[in-house]
């Protein structure tokens, strides 16, 4: 046996920072790098064999683990390496094997764009994060090649020796260090492989050499005790042809749902999905799913997995996918996403922006098609997708331009309308008063009676929430719908302007004075009390509501803006106005009891009860107000029942 020693040639300015970064990152990256190199070697052998018209076996990668020997073995049947190749591609860290290989292919007349996963030798050194000693045995596919063995114990010195390897390909032996003993567990190693290599293009088999022979199973799944025990076979941990590599025409809905369930087992079925495929000016494949929105479940920003030729790269999609699309789930595969040598982070590149723009455009186009061809389904899933669509319109001008006319709003009649449809639905007699206005009510906060009074007049209001809609309304007001510039106004601030029927009378002013004196008595140095709120009178057509609270639209927006910036409500109190309806029988009766005299305690209780009812009908009672409301209501009911005796 002959031996030859040498020293690894290192360009310290390029390589040492990378090795250092690996040493302080997740150590499981080693398995991805070594399997990716094996995949690259198999692909190269297939490419060269096609050029030479030579038949070769199907590509495969086998990984064995032996806890007693503290050994992990990774074998492939790729193109293999000679001693000169190992010295060139492994011992000279700064050399790019892929560049040499591409040049060789071009010289032989091969086409561009072959499957090459980056720089061949660099990722190999991630092995030293988990191993004290690494050995390579390899036999090149070149005719007359001689097998060789390379040994390195984690420093710049290495040894070449003879090898008895008879099959073409490469085997790497990792002598695992104490700190990385967890990877000697078959389950841990398999899970790590599934996480990083779940869709590699060649089968990856994992076998624990320590497992004893086992008896086979019968057809019913039970153990056949009479049969002789047989050696355990490797477990295949990956799917070599993921759904995004298949033709959408050959796929059924159940295929997509099955893929989604595998990726996100805790979710229900997705709402719908988009199959991405482009070859020019960059290559990209993938499937993005629209999940059912669950407000009770924390949003995970790592639901889109990036691949480079089926090699998992990262679930950090920043700069590749816009933030608003990170609400989606799925997989994207592209060789044009630039990666650093560890494949764990992304670098700036013009292709990234092109890919981002393409994904945004495809998502918008898919939504436009669904809106046009299946409006019913679009509306059915709107509650789950409206958040990301509105977020996208606010944050991305291109997406906004594509989706603006497809944003729908749930109206008070239960129908979903675009803004154009909303404007068209305005009754003719209110068109002048409603010019440029869109009425809205806050979900679970606005007074439902006001919404219904407007609806009785044929005036629709749209539903909004506290999260995205205040920002979205502000954004939408900067755009025109046709020739119309819009303004969103709440039902409580606008209903008086729309439906007020009569001028106030002397009796109406008596009612205002009554409620003001009881609910907002003036104090020295203050204009009123009622927590700084006002009282006013308004006769509204067809209204039986005793009272409601009105908030100035601009003040409401200012308060919400302050709240979104983390400011406390107490720092920016919202001034409310209690609007009394003098036409209400309850209000008129309160005035009559007051004018009759002798029962001012009852009048006061009625006034407070009217205020409480208005508050309950709008934003509701705070925790500290409920107890007072219950006590006042009990007193009122007791006094009324006493009068009836």
JSON list of C-alpha atoms in Angstrom, two decimals, residues 61 110 197 370-371 422 496 509 563 580 615:
[
{"chain": "A", "resi": 61, "resn": "UNK", "atom": "CA", "xyz": [-27.64, 7.83, -2.40]},
{"chain": "A", "resi": 110, "resn": "UNK", "atom": "CA", "xyz": [-23.31, 20.04, -24.49]},
{"chain": "A", "resi": 197, "resn": "UNK", "atom": "CA", "xyz": [-33.52, 16.75, 1.40]},
{"chain": "A", "resi": 370, "resn": "UNK", "atom": "CA", "xyz": [-61.17, 33.23, -9.91]},
{"chain": "A", "resi": 371, "resn": "UNK", "atom": "CA", "xyz": [-63.07, 36.52, -9.48]},
{"chain": "A", "resi": 422, "resn": "UNK", "atom": "CA", "xyz": [-71.49, 49.81, -4.15]},
{"chain": "A", "resi": 496, "resn": "UNK", "atom": "CA", "xyz": [-77.83, 62.38, 10.73]},
{"chain": "A", "resi": 509, "resn": "UNK", "atom": "CA", "xyz": [-84.48, 71.58, 23.05]},
{"chain": "A", "resi": 563, "resn": "UNK", "atom": "CA", "xyz": [-53.41, 53.00, 18.73]},
{"chain": "A", "resi": 580, "resn": "UNK", "atom": "CA", "xyz": [-80.81, 61.78, 21.38]},
{"chain": "A", "resi": 615, "resn": "UNK", "atom": "CA", "xyz": [-72.95, 52.43, 24.63]}
]
